[in-house]
PDB file of C-alpha atoms in Angstrom:
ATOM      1  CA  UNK A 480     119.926 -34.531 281.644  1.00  0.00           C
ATOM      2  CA  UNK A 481     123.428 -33.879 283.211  1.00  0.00           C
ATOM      3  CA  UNK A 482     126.112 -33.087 280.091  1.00  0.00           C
ATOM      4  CA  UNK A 483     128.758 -35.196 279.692  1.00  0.00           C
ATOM      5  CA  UNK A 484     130.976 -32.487 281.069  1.00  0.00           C
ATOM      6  CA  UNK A 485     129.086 -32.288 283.732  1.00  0.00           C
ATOM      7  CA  UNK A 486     130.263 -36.206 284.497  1.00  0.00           C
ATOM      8  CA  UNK A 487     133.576 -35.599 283.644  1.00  0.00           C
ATOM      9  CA  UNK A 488     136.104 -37.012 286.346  1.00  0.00           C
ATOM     10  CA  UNK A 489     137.568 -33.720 287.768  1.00  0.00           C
ATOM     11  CA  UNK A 490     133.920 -33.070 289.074  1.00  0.00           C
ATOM     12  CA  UNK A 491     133.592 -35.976 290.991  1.00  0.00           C
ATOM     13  CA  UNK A 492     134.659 -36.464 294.574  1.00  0.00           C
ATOM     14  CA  UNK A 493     136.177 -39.691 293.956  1.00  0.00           C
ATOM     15  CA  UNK A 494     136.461 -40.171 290.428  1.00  0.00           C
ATOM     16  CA  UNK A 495     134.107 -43.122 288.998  1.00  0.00           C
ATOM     17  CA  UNK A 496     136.689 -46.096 289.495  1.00  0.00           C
ATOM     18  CA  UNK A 497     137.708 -46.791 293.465  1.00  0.00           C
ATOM     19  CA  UNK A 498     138.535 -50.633 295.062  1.00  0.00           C
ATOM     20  CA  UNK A 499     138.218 -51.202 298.591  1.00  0.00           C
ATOM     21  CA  UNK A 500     141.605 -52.079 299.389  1.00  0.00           C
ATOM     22  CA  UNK A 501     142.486 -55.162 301.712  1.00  0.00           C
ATOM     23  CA  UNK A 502     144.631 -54.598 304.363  1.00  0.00           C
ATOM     24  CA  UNK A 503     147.598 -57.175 304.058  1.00  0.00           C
ATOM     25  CA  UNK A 504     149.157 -58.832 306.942  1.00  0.00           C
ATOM     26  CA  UNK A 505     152.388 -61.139 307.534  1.00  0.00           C
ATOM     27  CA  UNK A 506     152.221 -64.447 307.955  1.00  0.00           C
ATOM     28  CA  UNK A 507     152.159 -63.693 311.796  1.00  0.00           C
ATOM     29  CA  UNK A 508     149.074 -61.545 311.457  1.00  0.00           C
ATOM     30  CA  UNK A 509     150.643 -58.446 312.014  1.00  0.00           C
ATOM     31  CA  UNK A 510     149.960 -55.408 309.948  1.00  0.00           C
ATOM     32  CA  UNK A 511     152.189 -55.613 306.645  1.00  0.00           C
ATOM     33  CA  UNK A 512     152.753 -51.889 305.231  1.00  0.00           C
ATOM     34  CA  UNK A 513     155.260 -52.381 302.640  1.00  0.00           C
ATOM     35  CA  UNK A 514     152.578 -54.856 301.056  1.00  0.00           C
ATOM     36  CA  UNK A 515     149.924 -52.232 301.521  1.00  0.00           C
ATOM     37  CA  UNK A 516     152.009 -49.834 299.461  1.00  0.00           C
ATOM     38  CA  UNK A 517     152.525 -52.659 296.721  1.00  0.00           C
ATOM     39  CA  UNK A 518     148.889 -53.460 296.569  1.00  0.00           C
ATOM     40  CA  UNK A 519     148.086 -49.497 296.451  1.00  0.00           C
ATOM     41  CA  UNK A 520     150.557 -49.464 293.476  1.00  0.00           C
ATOM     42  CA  UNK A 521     149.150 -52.176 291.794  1.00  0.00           C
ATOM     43  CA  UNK A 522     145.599 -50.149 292.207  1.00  0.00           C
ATOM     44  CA  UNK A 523     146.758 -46.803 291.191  1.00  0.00           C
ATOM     45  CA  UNK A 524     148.391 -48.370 287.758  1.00  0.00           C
ATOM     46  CA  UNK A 525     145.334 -50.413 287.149  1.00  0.00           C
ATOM     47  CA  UNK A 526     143.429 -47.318 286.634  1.00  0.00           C
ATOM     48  CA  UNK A 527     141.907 -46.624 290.011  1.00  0.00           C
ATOM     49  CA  UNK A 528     140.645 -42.920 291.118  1.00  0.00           C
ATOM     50  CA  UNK A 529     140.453 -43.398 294.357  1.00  0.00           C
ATOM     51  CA  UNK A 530     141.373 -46.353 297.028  1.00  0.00           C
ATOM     52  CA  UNK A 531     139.513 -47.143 300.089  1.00  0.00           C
ATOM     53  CA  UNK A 532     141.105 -48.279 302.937  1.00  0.00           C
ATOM     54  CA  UNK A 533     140.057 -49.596 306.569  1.00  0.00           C
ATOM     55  CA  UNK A 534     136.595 -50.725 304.682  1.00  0.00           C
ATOM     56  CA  UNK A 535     135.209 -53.621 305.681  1.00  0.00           C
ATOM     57  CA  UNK A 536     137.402 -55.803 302.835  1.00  0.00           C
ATOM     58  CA  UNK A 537     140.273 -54.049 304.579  1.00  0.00           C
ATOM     59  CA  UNK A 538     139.335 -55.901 307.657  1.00  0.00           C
ATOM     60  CA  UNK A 539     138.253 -52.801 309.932  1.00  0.00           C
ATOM     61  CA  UNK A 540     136.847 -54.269 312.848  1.00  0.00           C
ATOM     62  CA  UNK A 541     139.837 -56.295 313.561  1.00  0.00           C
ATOM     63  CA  UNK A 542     142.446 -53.488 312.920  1.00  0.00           C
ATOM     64  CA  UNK A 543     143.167 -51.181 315.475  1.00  0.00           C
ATOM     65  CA  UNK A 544     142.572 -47.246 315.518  1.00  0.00           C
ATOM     66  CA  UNK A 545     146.308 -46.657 315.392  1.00  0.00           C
ATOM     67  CA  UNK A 546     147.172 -49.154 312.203  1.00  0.00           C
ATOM     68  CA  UNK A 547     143.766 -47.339 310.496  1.00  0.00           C
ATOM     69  CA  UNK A 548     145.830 -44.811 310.689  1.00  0.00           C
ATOM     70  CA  UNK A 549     149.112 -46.406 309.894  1.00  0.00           C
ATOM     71  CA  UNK A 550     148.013 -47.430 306.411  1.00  0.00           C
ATOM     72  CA  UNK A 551     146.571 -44.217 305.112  1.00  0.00           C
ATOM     73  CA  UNK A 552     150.236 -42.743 305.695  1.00  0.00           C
ATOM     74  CA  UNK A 553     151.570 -45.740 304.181  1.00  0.00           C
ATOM     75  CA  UNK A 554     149.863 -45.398 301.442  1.00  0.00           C
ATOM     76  CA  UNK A 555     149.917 -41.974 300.507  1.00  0.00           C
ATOM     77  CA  UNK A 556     153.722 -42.022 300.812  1.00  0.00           C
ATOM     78  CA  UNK A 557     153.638 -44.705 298.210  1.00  0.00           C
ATOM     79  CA  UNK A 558     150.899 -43.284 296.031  1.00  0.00           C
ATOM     80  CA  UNK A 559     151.423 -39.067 296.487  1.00  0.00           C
ATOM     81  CA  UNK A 560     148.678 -37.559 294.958  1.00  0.00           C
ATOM     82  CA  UNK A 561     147.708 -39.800 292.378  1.00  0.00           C
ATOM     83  CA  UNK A 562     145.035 -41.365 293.734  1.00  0.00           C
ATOM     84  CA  UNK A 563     142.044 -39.986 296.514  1.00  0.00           C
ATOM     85  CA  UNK A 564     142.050 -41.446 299.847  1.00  0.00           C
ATOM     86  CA  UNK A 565     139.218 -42.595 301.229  1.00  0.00           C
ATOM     87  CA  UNK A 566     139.479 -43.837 304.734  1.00  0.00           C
ATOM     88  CA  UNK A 567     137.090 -45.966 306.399  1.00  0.00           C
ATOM     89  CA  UNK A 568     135.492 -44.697 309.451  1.00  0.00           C
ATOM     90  CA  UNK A 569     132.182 -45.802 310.599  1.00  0.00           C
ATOM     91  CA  UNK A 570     131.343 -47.733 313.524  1.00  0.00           C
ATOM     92  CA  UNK A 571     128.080 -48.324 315.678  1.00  0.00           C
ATOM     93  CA  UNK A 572     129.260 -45.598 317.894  1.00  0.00           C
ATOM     94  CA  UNK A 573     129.158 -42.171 316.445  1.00  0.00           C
ATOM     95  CA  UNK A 574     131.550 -40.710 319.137  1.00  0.00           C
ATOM     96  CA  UNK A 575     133.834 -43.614 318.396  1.00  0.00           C
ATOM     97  CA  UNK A 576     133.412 -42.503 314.270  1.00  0.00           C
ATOM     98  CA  UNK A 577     133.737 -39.114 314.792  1.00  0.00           C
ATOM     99  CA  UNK A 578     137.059 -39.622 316.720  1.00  0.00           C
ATOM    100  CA  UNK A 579     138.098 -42.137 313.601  1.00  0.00           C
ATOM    101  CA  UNK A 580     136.752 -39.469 311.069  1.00  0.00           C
ATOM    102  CA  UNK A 581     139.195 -36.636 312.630  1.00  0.00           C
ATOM    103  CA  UNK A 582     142.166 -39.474 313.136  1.00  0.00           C
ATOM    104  CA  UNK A 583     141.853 -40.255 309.172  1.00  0.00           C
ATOM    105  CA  UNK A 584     141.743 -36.710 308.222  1.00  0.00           C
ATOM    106  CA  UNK A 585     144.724 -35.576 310.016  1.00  0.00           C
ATOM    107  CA  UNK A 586     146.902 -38.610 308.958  1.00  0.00           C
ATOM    108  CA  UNK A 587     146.077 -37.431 305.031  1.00  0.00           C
ATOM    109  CA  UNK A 588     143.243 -38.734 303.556  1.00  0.00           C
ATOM    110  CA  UNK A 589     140.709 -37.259 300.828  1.00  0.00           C
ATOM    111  CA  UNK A 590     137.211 -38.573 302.290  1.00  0.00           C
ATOM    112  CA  UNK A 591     135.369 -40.149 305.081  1.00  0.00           C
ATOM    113  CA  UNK A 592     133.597 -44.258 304.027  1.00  0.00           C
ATOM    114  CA  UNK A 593     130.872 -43.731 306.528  1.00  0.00           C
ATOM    115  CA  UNK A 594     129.257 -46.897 307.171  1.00  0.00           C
ATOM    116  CA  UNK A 595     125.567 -47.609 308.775  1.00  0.00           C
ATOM    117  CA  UNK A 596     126.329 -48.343 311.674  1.00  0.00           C
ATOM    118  CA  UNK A 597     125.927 -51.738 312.620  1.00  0.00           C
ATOM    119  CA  UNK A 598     123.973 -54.845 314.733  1.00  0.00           C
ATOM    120  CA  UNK A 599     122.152 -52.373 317.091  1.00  0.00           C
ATOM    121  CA  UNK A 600     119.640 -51.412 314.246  1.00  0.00           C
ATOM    122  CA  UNK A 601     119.324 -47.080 315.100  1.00  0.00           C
ATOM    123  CA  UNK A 602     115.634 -45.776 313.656  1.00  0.00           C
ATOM    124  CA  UNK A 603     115.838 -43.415 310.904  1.00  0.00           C
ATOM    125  CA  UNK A 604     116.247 -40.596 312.476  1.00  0.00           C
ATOM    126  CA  UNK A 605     118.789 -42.030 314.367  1.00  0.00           C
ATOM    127  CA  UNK A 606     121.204 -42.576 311.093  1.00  0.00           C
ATOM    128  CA  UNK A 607     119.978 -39.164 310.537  1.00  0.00           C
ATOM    129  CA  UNK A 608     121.779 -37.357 313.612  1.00  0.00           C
ATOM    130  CA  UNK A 609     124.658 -40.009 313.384  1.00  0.00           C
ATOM    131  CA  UNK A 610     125.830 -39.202 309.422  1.00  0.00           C
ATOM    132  CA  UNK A 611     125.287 -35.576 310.040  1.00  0.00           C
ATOM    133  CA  UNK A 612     127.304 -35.081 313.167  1.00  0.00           C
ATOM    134  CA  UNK A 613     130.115 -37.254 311.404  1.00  0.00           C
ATOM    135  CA  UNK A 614     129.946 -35.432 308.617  1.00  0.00           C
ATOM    136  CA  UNK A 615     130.008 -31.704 310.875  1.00  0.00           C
ATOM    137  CA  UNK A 616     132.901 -33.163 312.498  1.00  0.00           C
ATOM    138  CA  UNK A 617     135.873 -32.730 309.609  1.00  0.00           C
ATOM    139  CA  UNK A 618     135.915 -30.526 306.815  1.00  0.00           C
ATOM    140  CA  UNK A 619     135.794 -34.269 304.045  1.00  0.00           C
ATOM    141  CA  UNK A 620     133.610 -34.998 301.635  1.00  0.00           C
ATOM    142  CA  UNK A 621     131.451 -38.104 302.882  1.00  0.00           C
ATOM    143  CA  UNK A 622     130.642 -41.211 301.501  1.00  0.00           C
ATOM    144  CA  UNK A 623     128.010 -43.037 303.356  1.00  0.00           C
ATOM    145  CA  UNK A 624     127.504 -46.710 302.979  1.00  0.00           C
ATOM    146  CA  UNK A 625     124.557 -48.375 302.244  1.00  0.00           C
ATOM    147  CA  UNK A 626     124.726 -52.022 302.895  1.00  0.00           C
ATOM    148  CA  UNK A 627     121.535 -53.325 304.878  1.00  0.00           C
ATOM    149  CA  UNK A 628     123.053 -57.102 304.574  1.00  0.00           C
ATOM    150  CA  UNK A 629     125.807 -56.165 306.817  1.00  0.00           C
ATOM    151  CA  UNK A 630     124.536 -53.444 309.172  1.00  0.00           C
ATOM    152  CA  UNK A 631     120.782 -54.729 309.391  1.00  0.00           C
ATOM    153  CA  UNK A 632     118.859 -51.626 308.521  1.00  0.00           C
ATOM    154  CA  UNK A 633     119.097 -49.531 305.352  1.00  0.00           C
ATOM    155  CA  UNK A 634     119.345 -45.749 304.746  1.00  0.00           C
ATOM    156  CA  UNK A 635     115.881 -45.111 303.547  1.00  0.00           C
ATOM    157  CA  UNK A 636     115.292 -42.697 300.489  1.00  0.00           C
ATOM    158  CA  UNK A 637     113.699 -39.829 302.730  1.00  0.00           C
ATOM    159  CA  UNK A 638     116.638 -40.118 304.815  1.00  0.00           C
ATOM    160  CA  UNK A 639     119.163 -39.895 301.908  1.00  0.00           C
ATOM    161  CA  UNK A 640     117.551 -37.064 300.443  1.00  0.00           C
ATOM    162  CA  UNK A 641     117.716 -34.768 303.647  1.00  0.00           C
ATOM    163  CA  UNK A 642     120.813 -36.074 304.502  1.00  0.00           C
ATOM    164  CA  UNK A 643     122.048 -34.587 300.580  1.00  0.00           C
ATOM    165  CA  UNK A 644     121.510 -31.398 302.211  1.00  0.00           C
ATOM    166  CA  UNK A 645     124.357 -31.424 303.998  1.00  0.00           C
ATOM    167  CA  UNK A 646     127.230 -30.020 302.134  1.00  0.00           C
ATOM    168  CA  UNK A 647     130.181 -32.473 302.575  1.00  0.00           C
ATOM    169  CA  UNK A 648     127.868 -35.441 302.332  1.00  0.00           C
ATOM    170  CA  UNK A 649     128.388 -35.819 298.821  1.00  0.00           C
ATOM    171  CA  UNK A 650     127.894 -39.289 297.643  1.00  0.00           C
ATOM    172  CA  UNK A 651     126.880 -43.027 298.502  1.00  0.00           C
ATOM    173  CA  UNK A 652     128.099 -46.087 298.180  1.00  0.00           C
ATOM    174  CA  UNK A 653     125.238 -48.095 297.176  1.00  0.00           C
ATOM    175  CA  UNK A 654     124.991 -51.913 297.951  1.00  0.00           C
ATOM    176  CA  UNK A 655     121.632 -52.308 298.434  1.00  0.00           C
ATOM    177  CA  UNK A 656     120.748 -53.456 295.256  1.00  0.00           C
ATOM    178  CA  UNK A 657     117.739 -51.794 295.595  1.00  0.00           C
ATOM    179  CA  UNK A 658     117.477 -50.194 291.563  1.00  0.00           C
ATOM    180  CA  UNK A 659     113.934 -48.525 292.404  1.00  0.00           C
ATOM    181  CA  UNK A 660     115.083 -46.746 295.394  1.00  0.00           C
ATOM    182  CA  UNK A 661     117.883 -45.522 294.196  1.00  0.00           C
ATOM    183  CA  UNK A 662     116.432 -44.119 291.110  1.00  0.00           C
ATOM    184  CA  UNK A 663     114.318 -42.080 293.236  1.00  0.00           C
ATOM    185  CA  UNK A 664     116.999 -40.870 295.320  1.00  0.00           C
ATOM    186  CA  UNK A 665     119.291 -39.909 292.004  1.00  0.00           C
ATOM    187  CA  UNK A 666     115.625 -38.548 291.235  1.00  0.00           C
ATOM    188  CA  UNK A 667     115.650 -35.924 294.195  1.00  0.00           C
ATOM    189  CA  UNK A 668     119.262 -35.299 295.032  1.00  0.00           C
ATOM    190  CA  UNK A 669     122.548 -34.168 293.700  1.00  0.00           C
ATOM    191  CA  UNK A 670     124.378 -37.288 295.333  1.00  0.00           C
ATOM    192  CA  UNK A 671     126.769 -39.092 293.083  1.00  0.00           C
ATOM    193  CA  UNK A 672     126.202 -43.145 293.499  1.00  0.00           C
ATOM    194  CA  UNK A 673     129.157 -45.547 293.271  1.00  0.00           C
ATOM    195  CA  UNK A 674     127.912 -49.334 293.148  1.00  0.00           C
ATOM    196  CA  UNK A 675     129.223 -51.014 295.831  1.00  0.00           C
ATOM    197  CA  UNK A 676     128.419 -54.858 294.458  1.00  0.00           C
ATOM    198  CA  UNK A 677     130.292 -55.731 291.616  1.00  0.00           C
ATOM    199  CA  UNK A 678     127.492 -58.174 290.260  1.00  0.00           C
ATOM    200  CA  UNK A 679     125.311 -54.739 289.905  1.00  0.00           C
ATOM    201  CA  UNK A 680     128.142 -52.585 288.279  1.00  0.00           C
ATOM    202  CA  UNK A 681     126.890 -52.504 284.900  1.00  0.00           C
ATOM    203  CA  UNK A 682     123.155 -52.243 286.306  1.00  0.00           C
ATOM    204  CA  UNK A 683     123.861 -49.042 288.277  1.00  0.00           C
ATOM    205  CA  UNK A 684     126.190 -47.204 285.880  1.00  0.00           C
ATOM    206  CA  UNK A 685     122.845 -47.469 283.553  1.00  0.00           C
ATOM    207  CA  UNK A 686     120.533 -46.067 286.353  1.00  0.00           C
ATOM    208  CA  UNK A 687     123.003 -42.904 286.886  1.00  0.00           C
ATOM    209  CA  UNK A 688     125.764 -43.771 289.556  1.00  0.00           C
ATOM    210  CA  UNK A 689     129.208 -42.357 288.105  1.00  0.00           C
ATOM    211  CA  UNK A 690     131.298 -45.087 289.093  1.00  0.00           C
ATOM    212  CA  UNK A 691     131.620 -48.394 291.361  1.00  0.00           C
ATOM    213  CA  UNK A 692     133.533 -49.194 294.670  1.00  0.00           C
ATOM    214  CA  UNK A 693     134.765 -52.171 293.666  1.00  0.00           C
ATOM    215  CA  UNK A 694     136.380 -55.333 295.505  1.00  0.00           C
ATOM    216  CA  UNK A 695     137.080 -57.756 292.389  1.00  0.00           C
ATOM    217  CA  UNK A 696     138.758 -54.631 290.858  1.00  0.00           C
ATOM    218  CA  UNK A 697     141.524 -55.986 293.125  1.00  0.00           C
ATOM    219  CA  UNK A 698     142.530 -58.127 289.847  1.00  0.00           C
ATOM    220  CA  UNK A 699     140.520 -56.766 287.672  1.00  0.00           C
ATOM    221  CA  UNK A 700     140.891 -52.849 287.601  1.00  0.00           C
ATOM    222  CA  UNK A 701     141.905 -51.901 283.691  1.00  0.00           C
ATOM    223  CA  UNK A 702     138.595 -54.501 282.894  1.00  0.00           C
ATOM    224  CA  UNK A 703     136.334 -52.034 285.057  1.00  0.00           C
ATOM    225  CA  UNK A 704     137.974 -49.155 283.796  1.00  0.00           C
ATOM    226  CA  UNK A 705     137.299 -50.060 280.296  1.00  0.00           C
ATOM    227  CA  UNK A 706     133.666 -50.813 281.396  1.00  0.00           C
ATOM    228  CA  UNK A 707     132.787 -47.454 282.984  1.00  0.00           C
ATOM    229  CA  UNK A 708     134.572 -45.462 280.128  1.00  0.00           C
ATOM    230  CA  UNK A 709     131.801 -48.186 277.809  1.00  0.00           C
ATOM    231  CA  UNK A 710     129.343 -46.779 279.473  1.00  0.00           C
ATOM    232  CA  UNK A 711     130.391 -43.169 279.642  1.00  0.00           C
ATOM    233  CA  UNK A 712     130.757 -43.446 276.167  1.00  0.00           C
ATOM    234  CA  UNK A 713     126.989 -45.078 275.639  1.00  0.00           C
ATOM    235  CA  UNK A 714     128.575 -48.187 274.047  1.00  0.00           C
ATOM    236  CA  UNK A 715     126.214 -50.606 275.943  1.00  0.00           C
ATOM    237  CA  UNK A 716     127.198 -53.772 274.163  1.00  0.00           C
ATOM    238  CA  UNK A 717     131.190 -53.135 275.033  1.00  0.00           C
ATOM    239  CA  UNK A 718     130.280 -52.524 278.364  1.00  0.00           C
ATOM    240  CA  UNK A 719     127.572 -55.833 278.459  1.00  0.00           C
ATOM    241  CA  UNK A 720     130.691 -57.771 276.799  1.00  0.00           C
ATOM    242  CA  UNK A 721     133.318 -56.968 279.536  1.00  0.00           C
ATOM    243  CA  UNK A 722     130.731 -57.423 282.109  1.00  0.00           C
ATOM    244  CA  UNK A 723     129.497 -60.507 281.223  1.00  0.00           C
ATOM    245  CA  UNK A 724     133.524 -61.532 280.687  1.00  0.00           C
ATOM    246  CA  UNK A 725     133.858 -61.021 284.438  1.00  0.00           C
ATOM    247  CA  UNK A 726     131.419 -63.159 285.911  1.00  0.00           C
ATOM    248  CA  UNK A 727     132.922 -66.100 286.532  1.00  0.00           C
ATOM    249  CA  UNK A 728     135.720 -64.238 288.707  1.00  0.00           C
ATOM    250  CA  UNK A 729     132.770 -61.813 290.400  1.00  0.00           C
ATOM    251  CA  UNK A 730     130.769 -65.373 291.451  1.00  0.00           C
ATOM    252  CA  UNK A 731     133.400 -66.434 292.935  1.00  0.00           C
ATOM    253  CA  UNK A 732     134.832 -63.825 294.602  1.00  0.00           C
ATOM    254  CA  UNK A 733     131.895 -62.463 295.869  1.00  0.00           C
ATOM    255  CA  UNK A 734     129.404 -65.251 296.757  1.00  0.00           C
ATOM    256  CA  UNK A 735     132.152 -68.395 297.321  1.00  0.00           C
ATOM    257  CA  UNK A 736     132.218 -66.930 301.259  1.00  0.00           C
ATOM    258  CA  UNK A 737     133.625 -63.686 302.492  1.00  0.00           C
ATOM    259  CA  UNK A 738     135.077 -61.367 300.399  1.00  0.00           C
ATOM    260  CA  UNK A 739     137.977 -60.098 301.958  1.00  0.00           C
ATOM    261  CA  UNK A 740     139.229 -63.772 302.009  1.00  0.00           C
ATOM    262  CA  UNK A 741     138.614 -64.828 297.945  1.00  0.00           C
ATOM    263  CA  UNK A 742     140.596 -61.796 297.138  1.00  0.00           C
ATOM    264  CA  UNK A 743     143.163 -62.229 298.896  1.00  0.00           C
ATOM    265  CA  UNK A 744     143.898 -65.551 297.498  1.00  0.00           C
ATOM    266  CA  UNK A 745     143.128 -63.869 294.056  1.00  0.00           C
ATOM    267  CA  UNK A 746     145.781 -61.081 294.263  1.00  0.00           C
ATOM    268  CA  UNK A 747     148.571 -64.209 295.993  1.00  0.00           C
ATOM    269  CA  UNK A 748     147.104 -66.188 292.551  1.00  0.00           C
ATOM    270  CA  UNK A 749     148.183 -62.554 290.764  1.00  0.00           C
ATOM    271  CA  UNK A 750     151.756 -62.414 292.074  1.00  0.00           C
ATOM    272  CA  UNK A 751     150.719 -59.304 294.063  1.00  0.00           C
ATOM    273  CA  UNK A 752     150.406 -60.479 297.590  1.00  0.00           C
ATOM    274  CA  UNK A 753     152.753 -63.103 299.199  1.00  0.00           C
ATOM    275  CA  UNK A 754     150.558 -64.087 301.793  1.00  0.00           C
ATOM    276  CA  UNK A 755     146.850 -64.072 302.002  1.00  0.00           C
ATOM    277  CA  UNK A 756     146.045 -63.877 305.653  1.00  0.00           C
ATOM    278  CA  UNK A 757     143.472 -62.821 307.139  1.00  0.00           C
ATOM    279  CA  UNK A 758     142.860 -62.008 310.800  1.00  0.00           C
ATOM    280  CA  UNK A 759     140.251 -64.047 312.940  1.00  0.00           C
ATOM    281  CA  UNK A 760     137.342 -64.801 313.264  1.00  0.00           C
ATOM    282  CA  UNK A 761     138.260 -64.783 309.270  1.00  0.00           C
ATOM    283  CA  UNK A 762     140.337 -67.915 307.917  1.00  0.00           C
ATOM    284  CA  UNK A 763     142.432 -67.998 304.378  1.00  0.00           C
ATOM    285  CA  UNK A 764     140.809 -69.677 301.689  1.00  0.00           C
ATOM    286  CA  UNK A 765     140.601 -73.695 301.333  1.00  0.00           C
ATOM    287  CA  UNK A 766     142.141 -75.540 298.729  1.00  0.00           C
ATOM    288  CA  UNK A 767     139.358 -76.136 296.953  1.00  0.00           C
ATOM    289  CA  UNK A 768     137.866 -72.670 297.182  1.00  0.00           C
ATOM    290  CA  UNK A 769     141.296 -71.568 295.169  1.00  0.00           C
ATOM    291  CA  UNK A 770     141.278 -74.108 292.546  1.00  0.00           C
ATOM    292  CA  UNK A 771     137.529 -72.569 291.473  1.00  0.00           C
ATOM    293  CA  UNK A 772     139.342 -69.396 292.028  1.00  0.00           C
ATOM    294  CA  UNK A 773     142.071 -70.432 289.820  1.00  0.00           C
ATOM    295  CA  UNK A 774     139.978 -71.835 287.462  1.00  0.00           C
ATOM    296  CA  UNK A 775     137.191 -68.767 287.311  1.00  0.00           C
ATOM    297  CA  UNK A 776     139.822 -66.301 287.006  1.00  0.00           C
ATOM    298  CA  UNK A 777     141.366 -68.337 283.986  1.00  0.00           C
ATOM    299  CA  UNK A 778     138.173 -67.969 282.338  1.00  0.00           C
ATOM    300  CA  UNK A 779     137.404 -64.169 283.101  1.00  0.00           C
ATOM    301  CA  UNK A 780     140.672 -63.759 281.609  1.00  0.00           C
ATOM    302  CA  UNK A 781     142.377 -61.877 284.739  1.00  0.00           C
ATOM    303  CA  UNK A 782     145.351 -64.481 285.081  1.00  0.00           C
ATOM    304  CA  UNK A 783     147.337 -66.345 282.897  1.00  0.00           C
TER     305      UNK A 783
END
């Protein structure tokens, strides 16, 4: 069993708490740095390792290659080192990635978010060549995403495990929801695991991952903190008390419609954005959607 030094936070690549940060815009759609930079602020003092940006809650596929890059400046000038970087880069194209992958790592950030890529459903082996060649193509640590709803095929175990052979492919985030499999893989490898759906976070912290990639951290960052260091600290029932606390505001975040949209309207509820838009084919929240926001968030105890 791994000591508890062994999981101490300087030896992971990302620390154990990291949000996938949206990507604000102005009311006009177009890319809104300054807002970035508050929201990154708001991140960093809510107890966040590590930020993601250009994920898919920071509305990659409708942001172009140029504001990808854009932001991760932005944000490190905000946010110096006190935070990791981790800039999304996978497409369905691995030339088009690995392109994205040098872009990000020249403009400053800390590691590559290296999607599955996505809709035109590669075999195995396929993902195989893809993450490696990414991976071979900067000198990051990589953090491949696992999230079959989206992409439409998973990373199998077998695949995982020879892809942990590579030595800057160091970790996965994991929203596959798939306990068993992942198990295995923590089993077999030496890949750290960061849960990447919030309604599993306390679930995979007790499997093994070392920390979550969070998107209702957005408003709810010092809560997850206080969860992981419950866990880290093998007080189960503090950590099943917080979790259970955040529910409500997970729910609805989460499962209400897209992501990216709920929490946006949850960090304009939160004083932290001024406007939640979102670019199309995504639409801002209705009414009604942010009075159950309002509401759920009341009750999780994340606004006033």
């Amino acid at each position: 069993m791994p000591s508890p030094e062994h999981l101490a936070a300087p030896a992971l690549p990302f620390g154990r708490l990291t949000t996938a940060m949206v990507t604000p815009f102005r009311a006009d759609g177009s890319l809104d740095l300054a807002a970035a930079q508050k929201v990154a602020i708001h991140l960093a003092d809510g107890g966040n390792d590590a930020l993601i940006l250009n994920g898919t809650t920071g509305e990659s596929p409708t942001t172009s290659d140029q504001e990808k890059t854009d932001l991760i400046r932005a944000v490190r000038e905000a946010l110096g080192d006190r935070v990791k970087l981790v800039a999304g880069v996978g497409t369905n194209d691995t030339a088009h990635t690995i392109e994205l992958a040098r872009q990000a790592e020249a403009a400053g950030a800390d590691g590559l978010l290296v999607v599955t890529p996505y809709y035109n459903k590669p075999p195995q082996e396929g993902l195989r060549q893809h993450f490696a060649q990414v991976a071979d193509a900067t000198g990051l640590p990589n953090l491949l995403y696992d999230i079959p709803g989206r992409a439409g095929v998973e990373i199998r175990t077998e695949t995982l495990i020879a892809l942990a052979e590579h030595p800057r492919i160091v970790a996965v985030k994991d929203a596959k929801g798939d306990l068993a499999a992942t198990t295995k893989v923590l089993a077999n490898t030496d890949l750290f695991y960061y849960c990447g759906a919030d309604e599993l976070n306390l679930a995979m912290l007790a499997i093994g991952a070392v920390g979550i990639a969070s998107v209702v951290g957005h408003v709810a960052s010092p809560e997850y903190r206080q969860l992981i260091d419950a866990v880290v600290a093998g007080d189960l029932a503090g950590a099943q008390e917080i979790d259970r606390r955040l529910v409500p505001a997970v729910e609805t975040i989460m499962t209400i419609t897209q992501g990216a949209i709920m929490v946006k309207a949850a960090l304009k509820l939160a004083g932290v954005l001024e406007h939640a838009t979102l670019r199309s084919p995504l639409i801002e929240a209705t009414p009604a959607q942010v009075d159950r926001l309002t509401t759920d968030l009341k009750q999780a105890g994340l606004i006033a």
